[in-house]
């Protein structure tokens, strides 16, 4: 269930690298289950808890996280909670460590859009530095590595900043309300409960 009511065109950003990691974990878990069944038969599935935990982690940590952008604002879908930031609450978009929405009530980082490492920044080309929303640039028209458009955080930040600028130009965002506009937060208790159950089952399995 979404943390906020979206409106207008809804854009969902997910990093391809995260999706690839999820698929890799699923493939490893599936291979482990097949080997277990081949070697021990169906009764061996009682020892499959660690593999199920691996597959679940792939979904929760890498496949599920996203940045959802609409006319209503930005929603960060993180592993254990959702954060809905209305445009009026947004004061600044940071990319130092990850796509981070700075509001009057705190800073909220996206699990789906981490900033690049050293090698990611070195791959920058001139086209990755031009045509960005004005809020992307720092002193002397500098660009932070996390804002480069070939990086995960840069792609997500570009999506957020462009929609934010569109809403401001349309007059749909009232300025000066970042401190008084609430940020919506919702814990994913179902995922927390499932994680605890699988961790407990894994501990029991490994201790048997």
PDB file of C-alpha atoms in Angstrom:
ATOM      1  CA  UNK A   1       0.000   0.000   0.000  1.00  0.00           C
ATOM      2  CA  UNK A   2       1.365   3.383  -1.009  1.00  0.00           C
ATOM      3  CA  UNK A   3       2.353   5.963   1.607  1.00  0.00           C
ATOM      4  CA  UNK A   4       0.730   8.757  -0.420  1.00  0.00           C
ATOM      5  CA  UNK A   5      -2.056   9.227  -2.946  1.00  0.00           C
ATOM      6  CA  UNK A   6      -0.418   9.718  -6.328  1.00  0.00           C
ATOM      7  CA  UNK A   7      -1.890  11.878  -9.077  1.00  0.00           C
ATOM      8  CA  UNK A   8      -1.225  12.494 -12.742  1.00  0.00           C
ATOM      9  CA  UNK A   9       1.456  10.567 -14.599  1.00  0.00           C
ATOM     10  CA  UNK A  10       3.294   8.185 -12.297  1.00  0.00           C
ATOM     11  CA  UNK A  11       6.947   7.377 -13.051  1.00  0.00           C
ATOM     12  CA  UNK A  12       8.648   4.513 -11.216  1.00  0.00           C
ATOM     13  CA  UNK A  13      12.445   4.399 -11.079  1.00  0.00           C
ATOM     14  CA  UNK A  14      14.298   1.183 -10.271  1.00  0.00           C
ATOM     15  CA  UNK A  15      18.014   0.627 -10.739  1.00  0.00           C
ATOM     16  CA  UNK A  16      18.875  -2.072 -13.262  1.00  0.00           C
ATOM     17  CA  UNK A  17      21.861  -3.089 -11.154  1.00  0.00           C
ATOM     18  CA  UNK A  18      19.593  -3.752  -8.176  1.00  0.00           C
ATOM     19  CA  UNK A  19      17.249  -5.838 -10.309  1.00  0.00           C
ATOM     20  CA  UNK A  20      20.218  -7.852 -11.575  1.00  0.00           C
ATOM     21  CA  UNK A  21      21.331  -8.554  -8.003  1.00  0.00           C
ATOM     22  CA  UNK A  22      17.822  -9.728  -7.126  1.00  0.00           C
ATOM     23  CA  UNK A  23      17.745 -12.112 -10.083  1.00  0.00           C
ATOM     24  CA  UNK A  24      21.193 -13.415  -9.113  1.00  0.00           C
ATOM     25  CA  UNK A  25      20.023 -14.193  -5.573  1.00  0.00           C
ATOM     26  CA  UNK A  26      16.862 -15.866  -6.875  1.00  0.00           C
ATOM     27  CA  UNK A  27      18.902 -18.006  -9.254  1.00  0.00           C
ATOM     28  CA  UNK A  28      21.284 -19.023  -6.459  1.00  0.00           C
ATOM     29  CA  UNK A  29      18.381 -19.898  -4.150  1.00  0.00           C
ATOM     30  CA  UNK A  30      16.597 -21.882  -6.871  1.00  0.00           C
ATOM     31  CA  UNK A  31      19.792 -23.784  -7.680  1.00  0.00           C
ATOM     32  CA  UNK A  32      20.265 -24.609  -4.008  1.00  0.00           C
ATOM     33  CA  UNK A  33      16.706 -25.899  -3.689  1.00  0.00           C
ATOM     34  CA  UNK A  34      17.063 -28.075  -6.807  1.00  0.00           C
ATOM     35  CA  UNK A  35      20.321 -29.558  -5.518  1.00  0.00           C
ATOM     36  CA  UNK A  36      18.735 -30.208  -2.121  1.00  0.00           C
ATOM     37  CA  UNK A  37      15.754 -32.029  -3.645  1.00  0.00           C
ATOM     38  CA  UNK A  38      17.970 -34.078  -5.976  1.00  0.00           C
ATOM     39  CA  UNK A  39      20.256 -35.167  -3.142  1.00  0.00           C
ATOM     40  CA  UNK A  40      17.746 -35.683  -0.329  1.00  0.00           C
ATOM     41  CA  UNK A  41      14.312 -35.794  -1.943  1.00  0.00           C
ATOM     42  CA  UNK A  42      11.332 -33.683  -0.966  1.00  0.00           C
ATOM     43  CA  UNK A  43      11.916 -34.224   2.779  1.00  0.00           C
ATOM     44  CA  UNK A  44      15.091 -32.192   2.372  1.00  0.00           C
ATOM     45  CA  UNK A  45      13.000 -29.070   1.826  1.00  0.00           C
ATOM     46  CA  UNK A  46      12.700 -28.755   5.585  1.00  0.00           C
ATOM     47  CA  UNK A  47      16.271 -27.434   5.444  1.00  0.00           C
ATOM     48  CA  UNK A  48      15.475 -24.845   2.773  1.00  0.00           C
ATOM     49  CA  UNK A  49      14.850 -21.900   5.126  1.00  0.00           C
ATOM     50  CA  UNK A  50      18.254 -20.246   4.423  1.00  0.00           C
ATOM     51  CA  UNK A  51      17.587 -20.432   0.688  1.00  0.00           C
ATOM     52  CA  UNK A  52      14.091 -19.000   1.068  1.00  0.00           C
ATOM     53  CA  UNK A  53      15.568 -16.193   3.175  1.00  0.00           C
ATOM     54  CA  UNK A  54      18.082 -15.511   0.393  1.00  0.00           C
ATOM     55  CA  UNK A  55      15.328 -15.276  -2.212  1.00  0.00           C
ATOM     56  CA  UNK A  56      13.194 -13.066   0.044  1.00  0.00           C
ATOM     57  CA  UNK A  57      16.165 -10.766   0.676  1.00  0.00           C
ATOM     58  CA  UNK A  58      16.647 -10.437  -3.071  1.00  0.00           C
ATOM     59  CA  UNK A  59      13.086  -9.198  -3.410  1.00  0.00           C
ATOM     60  CA  UNK A  60      13.018  -6.929  -0.339  1.00  0.00           C
ATOM     61  CA  UNK A  61      16.482  -5.399  -0.704  1.00  0.00           C
ATOM     62  CA  UNK A  62      16.946  -5.157  -4.453  1.00  0.00           C
ATOM     63  CA  UNK A  63      13.795  -5.800  -6.507  1.00  0.00           C
ATOM     64  CA  UNK A  64      11.182  -3.932  -4.462  1.00  0.00           C
ATOM     65  CA  UNK A  65      12.930  -0.589  -3.670  1.00  0.00           C
ATOM     66  CA  UNK A  66      11.912   2.228  -6.006  1.00  0.00           C
ATOM     67  CA  UNK A  67      11.465   5.965  -6.402  1.00  0.00           C
ATOM     68  CA  UNK A  68       7.899   6.831  -7.400  1.00  0.00           C
ATOM     69  CA  UNK A  69       7.291  10.312  -8.832  1.00  0.00           C
ATOM     70  CA  UNK A  70       3.924  11.881  -9.580  1.00  0.00           C
ATOM     71  CA  UNK A  71       2.172  15.243  -9.519  1.00  0.00           C
ATOM     72  CA  UNK A  72       1.551  14.683  -5.808  1.00  0.00           C
ATOM     73  CA  UNK A  73       5.199  14.297  -4.858  1.00  0.00           C
ATOM     74  CA  UNK A  74       7.872  11.642  -4.427  1.00  0.00           C
ATOM     75  CA  UNK A  75       7.540   8.316  -2.665  1.00  0.00           C
ATOM     76  CA  UNK A  76      10.624   6.384  -1.601  1.00  0.00           C
ATOM     77  CA  UNK A  77       9.966   2.666  -1.420  1.00  0.00           C
ATOM     78  CA  UNK A  78      12.685   1.325   0.892  1.00  0.00           C
ATOM     79  CA  UNK A  79      13.064  -2.232   2.238  1.00  0.00           C
ATOM     80  CA  UNK A  80      11.212  -1.687   5.520  1.00  0.00           C
ATOM     81  CA  UNK A  81       9.247   1.529   5.032  1.00  0.00           C
ATOM     82  CA  UNK A  82       7.723   3.944   2.539  1.00  0.00           C
ATOM     83  CA  UNK A  83       8.267   7.690   2.718  1.00  0.00           C
ATOM     84  CA  UNK A  84       5.905  10.045   0.885  1.00  0.00           C
ATOM     85  CA  UNK A  85       7.215  13.567   0.336  1.00  0.00           C
ATOM     86  CA  UNK A  86       4.688  16.078  -1.111  1.00  0.00           C
ATOM     87  CA  UNK A  87       6.260  18.698  -3.363  1.00  0.00           C
ATOM     88  CA  UNK A  88       5.464  21.417  -0.814  1.00  0.00           C
ATOM     89  CA  UNK A  89       7.563  19.554   1.774  1.00  0.00           C
ATOM     90  CA  UNK A  90      10.627  19.236  -0.462  1.00  0.00           C
ATOM     91  CA  UNK A  91      13.383  21.788   0.152  1.00  0.00           C
ATOM     92  CA  UNK A  92      16.378  20.241  -1.592  1.00  0.00           C
ATOM     93  CA  UNK A  93      17.490  17.130  -3.496  1.00  0.00           C
ATOM     94  CA  UNK A  94      20.877  15.779  -2.407  1.00  0.00           C
ATOM     95  CA  UNK A  95      22.944  12.988  -3.965  1.00  0.00           C
ATOM     96  CA  UNK A  96      26.077  12.848  -1.800  1.00  0.00           C
ATOM     97  CA  UNK A  97      25.570   9.255  -0.643  1.00  0.00           C
ATOM     98  CA  UNK A  98      22.251   8.415  -2.318  1.00  0.00           C
ATOM     99  CA  UNK A  99      19.232  10.224  -3.680  1.00  0.00           C
ATOM    100  CA  UNK A 100      18.141  12.091  -0.553  1.00  0.00           C
ATOM    101  CA  UNK A 101      15.061  14.257  -0.159  1.00  0.00           C
ATOM    102  CA  UNK A 102      15.704  17.107   2.267  1.00  0.00           C
ATOM    103  CA  UNK A 103      12.592  18.418   4.003  1.00  0.00           C
ATOM    104  CA  UNK A 104      11.716  20.551   6.989  1.00  0.00           C
ATOM    105  CA  UNK A 105      11.218  17.416   9.073  1.00  0.00           C
ATOM    106  CA  UNK A 106      14.375  15.538   8.078  1.00  0.00           C
ATOM    107  CA  UNK A 107      16.428  13.916   5.359  1.00  0.00           C
ATOM    108  CA  UNK A 108      15.154  10.784   3.644  1.00  0.00           C
ATOM    109  CA  UNK A 109      17.487   8.617   1.564  1.00  0.00           C
ATOM    110  CA  UNK A 110      16.444   6.220  -1.171  1.00  0.00           C
ATOM    111  CA  UNK A 111      17.675   2.629  -1.001  1.00  0.00           C
ATOM    112  CA  UNK A 112      16.914   2.328  -4.732  1.00  0.00           C
ATOM    113  CA  UNK A 113      19.275   5.113  -5.846  1.00  0.00           C
ATOM    114  CA  UNK A 114      22.740   4.984  -4.234  1.00  0.00           C
ATOM    115  CA  UNK A 115      25.423   7.429  -5.331  1.00  0.00           C
ATOM    116  CA  UNK A 116      28.219   6.097  -7.551  1.00  0.00           C
ATOM    117  CA  UNK A 117      31.575   4.880  -6.343  1.00  0.00           C
ATOM    118  CA  UNK A 118      34.901   6.147  -7.610  1.00  0.00           C
ATOM    119  CA  UNK A 119      34.708   4.213 -10.880  1.00  0.00           C
ATOM    120  CA  UNK A 120      31.178   5.358 -11.605  1.00  0.00           C
ATOM    121  CA  UNK A 121      32.209   9.000 -11.348  1.00  0.00           C
ATOM    122  CA  UNK A 122      35.245   8.459 -13.589  1.00  0.00           C
ATOM    123  CA  UNK A 123      32.985   7.324 -16.420  1.00  0.00           C
ATOM    124  CA  UNK A 124      31.486  10.806 -16.794  1.00  0.00           C
ATOM    125  CA  UNK A 125      31.306  12.410 -20.237  1.00  0.00           C
ATOM    126  CA  UNK A 126      30.437  15.994 -21.220  1.00  0.00           C
ATOM    127  CA  UNK A 127      26.857  15.016 -22.114  1.00  0.00           C
ATOM    128  CA  UNK A 128      26.344  13.784 -18.553  1.00  0.00           C
ATOM    129  CA  UNK A 129      26.966  17.308 -17.243  1.00  0.00           C
ATOM    130  CA  UNK A 130      24.724  19.389 -19.490  1.00  0.00           C
ATOM    131  CA  UNK A 131      21.005  20.011 -19.733  1.00  0.00           C
ATOM    132  CA  UNK A 132      20.334  19.336 -16.049  1.00  0.00           C
ATOM    133  CA  UNK A 133      17.723  21.216 -14.009  1.00  0.00           C
ATOM    134  CA  UNK A 134      19.248  24.361 -12.512  1.00  0.00           C
ATOM    135  CA  UNK A 135      19.023  22.947  -8.971  1.00  0.00           C
ATOM    136  CA  UNK A 136      21.521  20.234  -9.983  1.00  0.00           C
ATOM    137  CA  UNK A 137      24.403  22.688 -10.240  1.00  0.00           C
ATOM    138  CA  UNK A 138      26.595  23.916  -7.418  1.00  0.00           C
ATOM    139  CA  UNK A 139      29.073  26.813  -7.227  1.00  0.00           C
ATOM    140  CA  UNK A 140      30.644  27.744 -10.585  1.00  0.00           C
ATOM    141  CA  UNK A 141      28.244  25.416 -12.368  1.00  0.00           C
ATOM    142  CA  UNK A 142      29.821  22.353 -10.738  1.00  0.00           C
ATOM    143  CA  UNK A 143      28.053  18.976 -10.655  1.00  0.00           C
ATOM    144  CA  UNK A 144      28.328  16.466  -7.826  1.00  0.00           C
ATOM    145  CA  UNK A 145      29.259  12.891  -8.926  1.00  0.00           C
ATOM    146  CA  UNK A 146      25.908  11.637  -7.652  1.00  0.00           C
ATOM    147  CA  UNK A 147      24.114  14.017 -10.054  1.00  0.00           C
ATOM    148  CA  UNK A 148      25.772  12.688 -13.221  1.00  0.00           C
ATOM    149  CA  UNK A 149      23.059  11.362 -15.499  1.00  0.00           C
ATOM    150  CA  UNK A 150      24.796   8.044 -16.205  1.00  0.00           C
ATOM    151  CA  UNK A 151      24.673   7.113 -12.505  1.00  0.00           C
ATOM    152  CA  UNK A 152      21.779   5.555 -10.599  1.00  0.00           C
ATOM    153  CA  UNK A 153      21.404   8.460  -8.172  1.00  0.00           C
ATOM    154  CA  UNK A 154      21.758  10.966 -11.015  1.00  0.00           C
ATOM    155  CA  UNK A 155      19.005   9.359 -13.075  1.00  0.00           C
ATOM    156  CA  UNK A 156      16.636   9.315 -10.096  1.00  0.00           C
ATOM    157  CA  UNK A 157      17.538  12.890  -9.128  1.00  0.00           C
ATOM    158  CA  UNK A 158      16.916  14.078 -12.695  1.00  0.00           C
ATOM    159  CA  UNK A 159      13.475  12.476 -12.667  1.00  0.00           C
ATOM    160  CA  UNK A 160      12.603  14.117  -9.337  1.00  0.00           C
ATOM    161  CA  UNK A 161      14.004  17.562 -10.171  1.00  0.00           C
ATOM    162  CA  UNK A 162      12.339  17.767 -13.576  1.00  0.00           C
ATOM    163  CA  UNK A 163       8.913  16.928 -12.195  1.00  0.00           C
ATOM    164  CA  UNK A 164       9.473  19.306  -9.267  1.00  0.00           C
ATOM    165  CA  UNK A 165      10.388  22.126 -11.667  1.00  0.00           C
ATOM    166  CA  UNK A 166       7.319  21.379 -13.796  1.00  0.00           C
ATOM    167  CA  UNK A 167       5.051  21.593 -10.771  1.00  0.00           C
ATOM    168  CA  UNK A 168       6.616  24.882  -9.659  1.00  0.00           C
ATOM    169  CA  UNK A 169       6.272  26.392 -13.155  1.00  0.00           C
ATOM    170  CA  UNK A 170       2.603  25.359 -13.265  1.00  0.00           C
ATOM    171  CA  UNK A 171       2.020  27.087  -9.947  1.00  0.00           C
ATOM    172  CA  UNK A 172       0.963  23.784  -8.386  1.00  0.00           C
ATOM    173  CA  UNK A 173       3.492  24.048  -5.548  1.00  0.00           C
ATOM    174  CA  UNK A 174       3.190  26.680  -2.860  1.00  0.00           C
ATOM    175  CA  UNK A 175       6.664  27.867  -1.853  1.00  0.00           C
ATOM    176  CA  UNK A 176       7.879  28.367   1.712  1.00  0.00           C
ATOM    177  CA  UNK A 177       5.874  25.482   3.188  1.00  0.00           C
ATOM    178  CA  UNK A 178       8.638  22.881   3.629  1.00  0.00           C
ATOM    179  CA  UNK A 179       8.657  23.262   7.413  1.00  0.00           C
ATOM    180  CA  UNK A 180       4.908  22.922   7.842  1.00  0.00           C
ATOM    181  CA  UNK A 181       4.043  20.257   5.245  1.00  0.00           C
ATOM    182  CA  UNK A 182       4.099  16.771   6.794  1.00  0.00           C
ATOM    183  CA  UNK A 183       6.091  13.900   5.334  1.00  0.00           C
ATOM    184  CA  UNK A 184       4.154  10.642   5.188  1.00  0.00           C
ATOM    185  CA  UNK A 185       5.858   7.563   6.641  1.00  0.00           C
ATOM    186  CA  UNK A 186       4.595   3.993   6.752  1.00  0.00           C
ATOM    187  CA  UNK A 187       6.425   0.978   8.136  1.00  0.00           C
ATOM    188  CA  UNK A 188       6.143  -2.289   6.208  1.00  0.00           C
ATOM    189  CA  UNK A 189       5.255  -4.509   9.154  1.00  0.00           C
ATOM    190  CA  UNK A 190       4.432  -7.468   6.915  1.00  0.00           C
ATOM    191  CA  UNK A 191       7.977  -7.484   5.551  1.00  0.00           C
ATOM    192  CA  UNK A 192       9.422  -7.068   9.051  1.00  0.00           C
ATOM    193  CA  UNK A 193       7.379 -10.032  10.306  1.00  0.00           C
ATOM    194  CA  UNK A 194       8.296 -12.229   7.334  1.00  0.00           C
ATOM    195  CA  UNK A 195      11.975 -11.388   7.795  1.00  0.00           C
ATOM    196  CA  UNK A 196      11.903 -12.295  11.484  1.00  0.00           C
ATOM    197  CA  UNK A 197      10.164 -15.601  10.748  1.00  0.00           C
ATOM    198  CA  UNK A 198      12.654 -16.539   8.035  1.00  0.00           C
ATOM    199  CA  UNK A 199      15.648 -15.523  10.146  1.00  0.00           C
ATOM    200  CA  UNK A 200      14.354 -17.608  13.053  1.00  0.00           C
ATOM    201  CA  UNK A 201      13.742 -20.571  10.738  1.00  0.00           C
ATOM    202  CA  UNK A 202      17.231 -20.203   9.301  1.00  0.00           C
ATOM    203  CA  UNK A 203      18.817 -20.183  12.760  1.00  0.00           C
ATOM    204  CA  UNK A 204      16.883 -23.322  13.732  1.00  0.00           C
ATOM    205  CA  UNK A 205      17.891 -25.031  10.487  1.00  0.00           C
ATOM    206  CA  UNK A 206      21.584 -24.208  10.828  1.00  0.00           C
ATOM    207  CA  UNK A 207      21.602 -25.249  14.488  1.00  0.00           C
ATOM    208  CA  UNK A 208      19.943 -28.608  13.795  1.00  0.00           C
TER     209      UNK A 208
END
